[in-house]
Coordinates of C-alpha atoms and ligand atoms in Angstrom, one line a residue:
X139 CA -15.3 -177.4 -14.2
X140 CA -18.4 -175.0 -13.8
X141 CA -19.8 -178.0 -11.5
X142 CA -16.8 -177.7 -9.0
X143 CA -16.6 -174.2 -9.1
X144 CA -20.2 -174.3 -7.8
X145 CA -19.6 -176.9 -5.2
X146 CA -16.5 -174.5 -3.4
X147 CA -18.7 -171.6 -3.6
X148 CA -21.3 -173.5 -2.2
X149 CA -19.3 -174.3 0.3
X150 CA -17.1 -171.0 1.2
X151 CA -20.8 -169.5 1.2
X152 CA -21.8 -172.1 4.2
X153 CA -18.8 -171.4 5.9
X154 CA -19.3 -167.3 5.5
X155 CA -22.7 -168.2 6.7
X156 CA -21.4 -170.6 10.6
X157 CA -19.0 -167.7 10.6
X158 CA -21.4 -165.2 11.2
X159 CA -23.8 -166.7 13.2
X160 CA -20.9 -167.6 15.4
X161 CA -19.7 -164.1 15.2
X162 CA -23.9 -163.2 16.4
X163 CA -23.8 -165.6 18.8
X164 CA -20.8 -164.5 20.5
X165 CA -22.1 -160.6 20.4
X166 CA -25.1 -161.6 21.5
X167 CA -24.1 -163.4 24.6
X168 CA -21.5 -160.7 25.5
X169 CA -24.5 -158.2 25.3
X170 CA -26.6 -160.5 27.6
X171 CA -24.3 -161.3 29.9
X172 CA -23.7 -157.1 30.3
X173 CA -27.2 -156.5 31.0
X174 CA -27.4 -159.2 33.2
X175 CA -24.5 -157.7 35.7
X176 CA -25.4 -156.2 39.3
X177 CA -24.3 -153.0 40.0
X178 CA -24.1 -151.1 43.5
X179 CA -23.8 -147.5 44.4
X180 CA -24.2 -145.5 47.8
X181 CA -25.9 -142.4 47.2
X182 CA -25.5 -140.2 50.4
X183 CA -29.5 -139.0 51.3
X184 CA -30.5 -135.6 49.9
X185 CA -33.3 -133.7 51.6
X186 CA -36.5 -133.7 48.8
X187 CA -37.6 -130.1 49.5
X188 CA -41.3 -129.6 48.0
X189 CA -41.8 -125.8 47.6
X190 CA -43.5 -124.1 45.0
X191 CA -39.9 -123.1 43.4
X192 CA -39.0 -126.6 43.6
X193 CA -41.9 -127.9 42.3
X194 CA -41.5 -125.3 39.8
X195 CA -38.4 -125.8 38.9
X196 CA -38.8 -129.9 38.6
X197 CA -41.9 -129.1 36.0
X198 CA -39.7 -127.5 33.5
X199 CA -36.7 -129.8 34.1
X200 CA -39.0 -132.1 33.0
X201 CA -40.0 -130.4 30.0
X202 CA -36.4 -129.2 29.1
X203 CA -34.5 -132.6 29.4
X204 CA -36.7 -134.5 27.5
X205 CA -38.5 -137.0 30.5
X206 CA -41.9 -136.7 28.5
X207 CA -40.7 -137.4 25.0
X208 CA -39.7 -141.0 26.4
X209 CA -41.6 -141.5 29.6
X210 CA -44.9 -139.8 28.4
X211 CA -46.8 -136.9 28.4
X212 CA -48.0 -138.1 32.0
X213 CA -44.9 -139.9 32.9
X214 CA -46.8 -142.7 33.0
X215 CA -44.2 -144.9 30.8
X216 CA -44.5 -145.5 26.9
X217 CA -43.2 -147.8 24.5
X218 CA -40.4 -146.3 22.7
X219 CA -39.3 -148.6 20.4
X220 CA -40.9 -151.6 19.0
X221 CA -38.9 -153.3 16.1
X222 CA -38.2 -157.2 14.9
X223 CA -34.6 -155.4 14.3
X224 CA -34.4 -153.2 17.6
X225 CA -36.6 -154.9 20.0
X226 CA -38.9 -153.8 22.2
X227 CA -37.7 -150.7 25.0
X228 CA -40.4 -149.8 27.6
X229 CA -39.6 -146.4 28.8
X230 CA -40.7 -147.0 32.8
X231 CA -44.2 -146.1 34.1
X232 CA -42.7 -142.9 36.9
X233 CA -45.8 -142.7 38.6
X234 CA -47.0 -144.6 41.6
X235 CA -50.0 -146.2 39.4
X236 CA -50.2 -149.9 38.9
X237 CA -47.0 -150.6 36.5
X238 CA -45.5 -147.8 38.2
X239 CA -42.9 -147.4 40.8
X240 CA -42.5 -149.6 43.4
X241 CA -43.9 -147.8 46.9
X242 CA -41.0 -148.3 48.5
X243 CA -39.1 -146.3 45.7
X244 CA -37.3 -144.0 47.8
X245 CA -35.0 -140.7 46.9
X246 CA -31.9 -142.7 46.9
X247 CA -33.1 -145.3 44.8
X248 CA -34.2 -142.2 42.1
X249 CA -30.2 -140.7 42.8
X250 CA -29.4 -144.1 41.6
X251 CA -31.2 -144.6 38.7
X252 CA -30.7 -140.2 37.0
X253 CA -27.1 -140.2 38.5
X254 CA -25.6 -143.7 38.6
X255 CA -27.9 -145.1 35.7
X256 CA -29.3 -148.4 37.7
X257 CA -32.3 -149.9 39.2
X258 CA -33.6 -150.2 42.6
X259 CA -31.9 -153.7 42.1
X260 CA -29.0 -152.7 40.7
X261 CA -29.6 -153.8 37.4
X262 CA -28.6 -151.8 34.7
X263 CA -30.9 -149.2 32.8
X264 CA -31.2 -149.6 29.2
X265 CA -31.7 -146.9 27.1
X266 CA -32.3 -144.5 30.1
X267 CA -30.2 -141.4 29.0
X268 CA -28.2 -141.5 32.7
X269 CA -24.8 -140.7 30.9
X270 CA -26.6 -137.5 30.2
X271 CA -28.7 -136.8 33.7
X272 CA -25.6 -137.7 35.9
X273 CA -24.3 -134.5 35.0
X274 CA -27.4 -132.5 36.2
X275 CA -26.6 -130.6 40.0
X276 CA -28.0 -132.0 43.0
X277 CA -30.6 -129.4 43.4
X278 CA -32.1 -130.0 40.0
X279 CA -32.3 -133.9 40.4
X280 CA -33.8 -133.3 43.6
X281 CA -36.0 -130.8 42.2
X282 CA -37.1 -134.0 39.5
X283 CA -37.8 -136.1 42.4
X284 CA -40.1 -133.2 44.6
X285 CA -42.2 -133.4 41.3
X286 CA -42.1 -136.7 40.3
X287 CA -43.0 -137.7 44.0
X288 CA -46.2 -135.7 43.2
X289 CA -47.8 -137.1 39.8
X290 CA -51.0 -138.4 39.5
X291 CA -50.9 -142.1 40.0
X292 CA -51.3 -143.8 36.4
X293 CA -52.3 -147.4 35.8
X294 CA -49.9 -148.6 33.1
X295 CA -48.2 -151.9 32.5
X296 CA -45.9 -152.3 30.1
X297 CA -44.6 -155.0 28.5
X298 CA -40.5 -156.0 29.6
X299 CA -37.8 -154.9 27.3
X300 CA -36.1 -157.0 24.8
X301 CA -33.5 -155.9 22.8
X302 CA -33.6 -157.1 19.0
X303 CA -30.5 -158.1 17.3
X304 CA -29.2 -154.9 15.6
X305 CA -29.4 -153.2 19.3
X306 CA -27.4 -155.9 20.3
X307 CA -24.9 -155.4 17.4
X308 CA -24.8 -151.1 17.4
X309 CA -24.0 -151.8 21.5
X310 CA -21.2 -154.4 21.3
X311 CA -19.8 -151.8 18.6
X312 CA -20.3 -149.0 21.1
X313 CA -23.0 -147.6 18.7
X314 CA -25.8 -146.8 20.5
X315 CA -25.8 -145.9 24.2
X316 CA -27.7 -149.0 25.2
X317 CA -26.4 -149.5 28.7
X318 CA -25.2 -145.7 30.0
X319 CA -23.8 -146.6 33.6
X320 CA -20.6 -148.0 31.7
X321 CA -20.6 -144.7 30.4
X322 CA -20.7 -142.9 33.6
X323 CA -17.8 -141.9 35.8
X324 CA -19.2 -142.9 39.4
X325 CA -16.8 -141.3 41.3
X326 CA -17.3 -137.7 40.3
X327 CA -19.2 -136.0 42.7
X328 CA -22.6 -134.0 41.6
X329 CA -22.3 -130.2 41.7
X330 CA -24.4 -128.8 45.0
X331 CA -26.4 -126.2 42.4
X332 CA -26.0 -125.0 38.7
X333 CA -24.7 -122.0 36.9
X334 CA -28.3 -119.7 36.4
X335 CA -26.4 -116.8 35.6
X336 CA -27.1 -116.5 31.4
X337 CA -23.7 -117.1 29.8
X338 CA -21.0 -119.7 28.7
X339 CA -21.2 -121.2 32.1
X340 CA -25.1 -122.5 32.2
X341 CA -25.0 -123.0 28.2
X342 CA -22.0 -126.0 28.7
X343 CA -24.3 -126.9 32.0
X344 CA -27.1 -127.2 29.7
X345 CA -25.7 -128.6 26.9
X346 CA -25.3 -132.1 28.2
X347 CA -28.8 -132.6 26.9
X348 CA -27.4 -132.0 23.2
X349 CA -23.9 -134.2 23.4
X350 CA -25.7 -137.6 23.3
X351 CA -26.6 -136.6 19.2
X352 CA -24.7 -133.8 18.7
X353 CA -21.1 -135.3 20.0
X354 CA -19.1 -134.9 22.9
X355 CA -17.3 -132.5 21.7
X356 CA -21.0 -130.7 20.1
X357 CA -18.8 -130.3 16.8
X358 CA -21.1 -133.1 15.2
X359 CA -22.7 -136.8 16.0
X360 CA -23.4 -139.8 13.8
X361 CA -27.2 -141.3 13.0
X362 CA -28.1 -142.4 16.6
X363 CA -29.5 -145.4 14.8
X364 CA -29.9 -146.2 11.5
X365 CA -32.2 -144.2 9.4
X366 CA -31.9 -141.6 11.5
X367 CA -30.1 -138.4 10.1
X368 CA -26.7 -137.7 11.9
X369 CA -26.7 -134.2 14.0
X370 CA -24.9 -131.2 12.9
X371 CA -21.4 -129.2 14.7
X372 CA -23.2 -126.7 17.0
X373 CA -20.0 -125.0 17.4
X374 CA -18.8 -121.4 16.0
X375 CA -17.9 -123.3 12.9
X376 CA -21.1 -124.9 12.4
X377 CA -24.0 -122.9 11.4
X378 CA -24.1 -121.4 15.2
X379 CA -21.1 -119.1 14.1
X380 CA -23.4 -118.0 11.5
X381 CA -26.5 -117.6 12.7
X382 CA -27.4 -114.2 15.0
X383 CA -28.9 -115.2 18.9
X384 CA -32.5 -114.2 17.4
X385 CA -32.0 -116.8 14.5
X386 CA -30.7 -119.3 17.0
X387 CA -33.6 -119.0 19.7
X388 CA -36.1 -118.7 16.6
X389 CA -34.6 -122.1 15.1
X390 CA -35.0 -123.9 18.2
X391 CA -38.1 -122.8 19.0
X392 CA -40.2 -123.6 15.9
X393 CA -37.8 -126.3 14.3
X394 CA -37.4 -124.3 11.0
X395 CA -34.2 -122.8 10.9
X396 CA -33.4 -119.4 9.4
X397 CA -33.1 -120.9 5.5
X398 CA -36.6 -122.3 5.7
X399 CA -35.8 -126.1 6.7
X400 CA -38.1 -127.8 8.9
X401 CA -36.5 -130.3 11.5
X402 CA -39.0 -132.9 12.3
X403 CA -39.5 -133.6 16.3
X404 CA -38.2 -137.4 15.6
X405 CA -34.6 -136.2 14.2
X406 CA -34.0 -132.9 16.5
X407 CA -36.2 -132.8 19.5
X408 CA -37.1 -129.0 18.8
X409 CA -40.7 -129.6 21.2
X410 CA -38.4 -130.0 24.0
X411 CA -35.6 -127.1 22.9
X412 CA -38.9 -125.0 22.5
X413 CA -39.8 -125.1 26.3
X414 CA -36.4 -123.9 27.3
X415 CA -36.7 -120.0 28.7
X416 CA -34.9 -117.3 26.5
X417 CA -31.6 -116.8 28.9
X418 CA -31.2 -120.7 28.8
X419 CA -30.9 -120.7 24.8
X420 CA -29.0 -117.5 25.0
X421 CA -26.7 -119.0 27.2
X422 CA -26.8 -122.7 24.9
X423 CA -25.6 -119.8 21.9
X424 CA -23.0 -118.0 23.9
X425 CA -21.4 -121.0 25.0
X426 CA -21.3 -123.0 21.1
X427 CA -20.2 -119.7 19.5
X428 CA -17.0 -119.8 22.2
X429 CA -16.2 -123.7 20.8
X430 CA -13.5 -123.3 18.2
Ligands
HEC120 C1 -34.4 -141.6 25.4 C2 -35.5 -142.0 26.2 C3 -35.5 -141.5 27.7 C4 -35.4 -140.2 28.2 C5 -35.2 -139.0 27.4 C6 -35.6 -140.4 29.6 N1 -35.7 -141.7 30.0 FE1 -35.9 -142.4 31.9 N2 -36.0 -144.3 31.1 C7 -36.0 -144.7 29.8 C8 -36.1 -146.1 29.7 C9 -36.1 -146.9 28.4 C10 -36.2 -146.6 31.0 C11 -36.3 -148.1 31.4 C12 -34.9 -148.7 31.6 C13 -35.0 -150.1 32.0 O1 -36.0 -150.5 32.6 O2 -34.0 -150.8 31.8 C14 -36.1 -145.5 31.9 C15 -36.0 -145.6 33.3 C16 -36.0 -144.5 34.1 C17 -36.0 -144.6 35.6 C18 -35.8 -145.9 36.4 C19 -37.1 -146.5 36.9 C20 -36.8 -147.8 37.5 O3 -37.4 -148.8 37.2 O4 -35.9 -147.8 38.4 C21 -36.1 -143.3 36.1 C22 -36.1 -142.9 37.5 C23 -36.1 -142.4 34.9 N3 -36.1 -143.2 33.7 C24 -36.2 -141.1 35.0 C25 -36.1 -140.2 33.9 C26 -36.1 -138.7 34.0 C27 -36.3 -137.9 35.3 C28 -35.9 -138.3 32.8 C29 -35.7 -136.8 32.3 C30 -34.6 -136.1 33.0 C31 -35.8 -139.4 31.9 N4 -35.9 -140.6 32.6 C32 -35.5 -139.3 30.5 C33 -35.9 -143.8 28.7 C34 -35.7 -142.4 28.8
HEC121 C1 -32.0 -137.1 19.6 C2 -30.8 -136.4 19.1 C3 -30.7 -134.9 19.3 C4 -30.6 -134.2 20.5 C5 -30.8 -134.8 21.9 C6 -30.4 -132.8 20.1 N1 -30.3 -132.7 18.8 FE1 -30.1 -130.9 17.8 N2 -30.2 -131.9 16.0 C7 -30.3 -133.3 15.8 C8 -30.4 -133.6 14.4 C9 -30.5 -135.0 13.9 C10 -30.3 -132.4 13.7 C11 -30.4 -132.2 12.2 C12 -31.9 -132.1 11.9 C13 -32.2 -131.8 10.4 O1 -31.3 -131.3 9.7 O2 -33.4 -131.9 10.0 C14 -30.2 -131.4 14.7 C15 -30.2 -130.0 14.4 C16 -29.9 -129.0 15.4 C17 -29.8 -127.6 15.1 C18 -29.7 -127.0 13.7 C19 -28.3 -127.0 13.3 C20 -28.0 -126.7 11.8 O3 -26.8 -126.5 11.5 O4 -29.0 -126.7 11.0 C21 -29.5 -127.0 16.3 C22 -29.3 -125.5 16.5 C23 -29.6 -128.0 17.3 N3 -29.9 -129.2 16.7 C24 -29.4 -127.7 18.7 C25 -29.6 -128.6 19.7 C26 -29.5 -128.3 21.1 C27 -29.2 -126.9 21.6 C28 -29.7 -129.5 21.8 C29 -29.7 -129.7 23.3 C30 -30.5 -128.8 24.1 C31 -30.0 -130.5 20.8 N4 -29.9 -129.9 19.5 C32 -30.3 -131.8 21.1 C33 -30.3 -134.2 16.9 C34 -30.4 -133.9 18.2

């Protein structure tokens, strides 16, 4: 009796076992075969101007969305992730040092890659936050390219990417955002210039930096990966409705909010929050206190 109750759970246990790797398999290949898909986009030609206010205003666009924390303090490219589970994501090399960009990189191919979330070849970025930098104005992602265009060369090679098989799982599960130009909508047309008056209209501008953790809808966001902690409602029923603009811009500025909890840099990227001017977090308050 015990000795054929063994032998079928021996064997529903095998079966469990094809199942999944079949299941894997299946997943894996439908995740491969997306990455491996050609994608193409006209971008009409934008005119790079290189002015100081440009150039100025590039700098801290590339402070305030969060290029360095991924690309590196030099833009010179960094590994971001390196994990038996995750794999292996190079964050690219932005400079026009040896691993870097390509010399004939050209404006339209950058309009591609922030706006349309693909490669000079078409390929598909991975892990490139485009769902979030397609909704930047024209002027600023020009303003990114007038600066970029200027950075010291860098010699840096990195290593290819290779996604690891929970990746592969969170993507085909619509998890993680591992391949943002299905996430885009390509037919919207980018806004000429933002909103720089302080108010509700540059803080929901501005707050398509946050809606990648902190939801769509900024009312809340689960873990971006496991481990990771999942990202609180910023609207008025969140803590925002509670906290006074002083308390707000103080939180985000030091990562310890007003009841004494430090946020660490990994969890809530406060370093980058911390180089955003005063109006633009008074106007990121004023527009999650008007969210219901
Ligand atoms: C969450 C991390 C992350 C952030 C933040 C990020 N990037 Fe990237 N970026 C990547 C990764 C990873 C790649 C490489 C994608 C690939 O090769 O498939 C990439 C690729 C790129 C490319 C394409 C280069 C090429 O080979 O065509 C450009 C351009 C770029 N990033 C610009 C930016 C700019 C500008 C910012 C800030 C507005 C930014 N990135 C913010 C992760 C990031
Ligand atoms: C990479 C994911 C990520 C991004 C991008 C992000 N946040 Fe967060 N944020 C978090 C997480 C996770 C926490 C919770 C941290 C903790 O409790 O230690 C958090 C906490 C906060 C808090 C404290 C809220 C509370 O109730 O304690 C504020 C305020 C905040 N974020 C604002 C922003 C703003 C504004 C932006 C965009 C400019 C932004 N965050 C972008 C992940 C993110």
């Amino acid at each position: 009796m015990l000795r054929k109750i063994f032998k079928w759970s021996g064997i529903v246990l095998a079966a469990l076992l094809i199942l999944t790797l079949v299941a894997y398999a299946g997943i894996s290949l439908n995740v491969h075969n997306r990455m491996q898909e050609r994608y193409r986009y006209t971008v009409a030609p934008v005119t790079i101007l290189s002015d100081s206010v440009s150039l100025l205003k590039g700098a801290h666009l590339l402070a305030i969305k969060g290029c360095y924390e991924c690309h590196g303090t030099q833009m010179s490219g960094k590994i971001i992730a390196d994990d038996g589970m995750i794999g292996r994501v190079s964050a690219a090399n932005l400079t026009r040092g040896r691993g870097g960009l390509p010399a004939d990189y050209t404006s339209e191919d950058w309009f591609r890659a922030l706006q349309h979330g693909i490669g000079k070849d078409g390929r598909p970025l991975v892990l490139m936050p485009a769902q979030e930098t397609a909704m930047m104005s024209e002027s600023d992602m020009a303003a990114i390219i007038a600066y970029c265009n200027r950075l010291p060369p860098v010699n840096n090679q990195l290593p290819p990417t290779s996604i690891g098989p929970a990746a592969r799982i969170l993507a085909f599960f619509d998890k993680i955002p591992l391949l943002p130009v299905e996430k885009i909508d390509h037919l919207r047309t980018l806004d000429k210039v933002a909103d720089t008056l302080e108010g509700i209209g540059q803080g929901k501008y501005l707050a398509a930096s946050c809606s990648g953790c902190h939801g769509a809808d900024l009312k809340g966001g689960e873990a971006l990966l496991p481990g990771m902690l999942p990202a609180p409602d910023l609207s008025a029923g969140g803590n925002t409705g509670k906290w006074t603009q002083a308390q707000f811009i103080y939180t985000l500025r030091t990562g310890t909010t007003p009841s004494g909890h430090p946020m660490k840099n990994e969890d809530m990227p406060w370093q980058m929050t911390a180089r955003y001017t005063d109006k633009e977090l008074a106007s990121l308050y004023q527009y999650f206190r008007s969210l219901k």
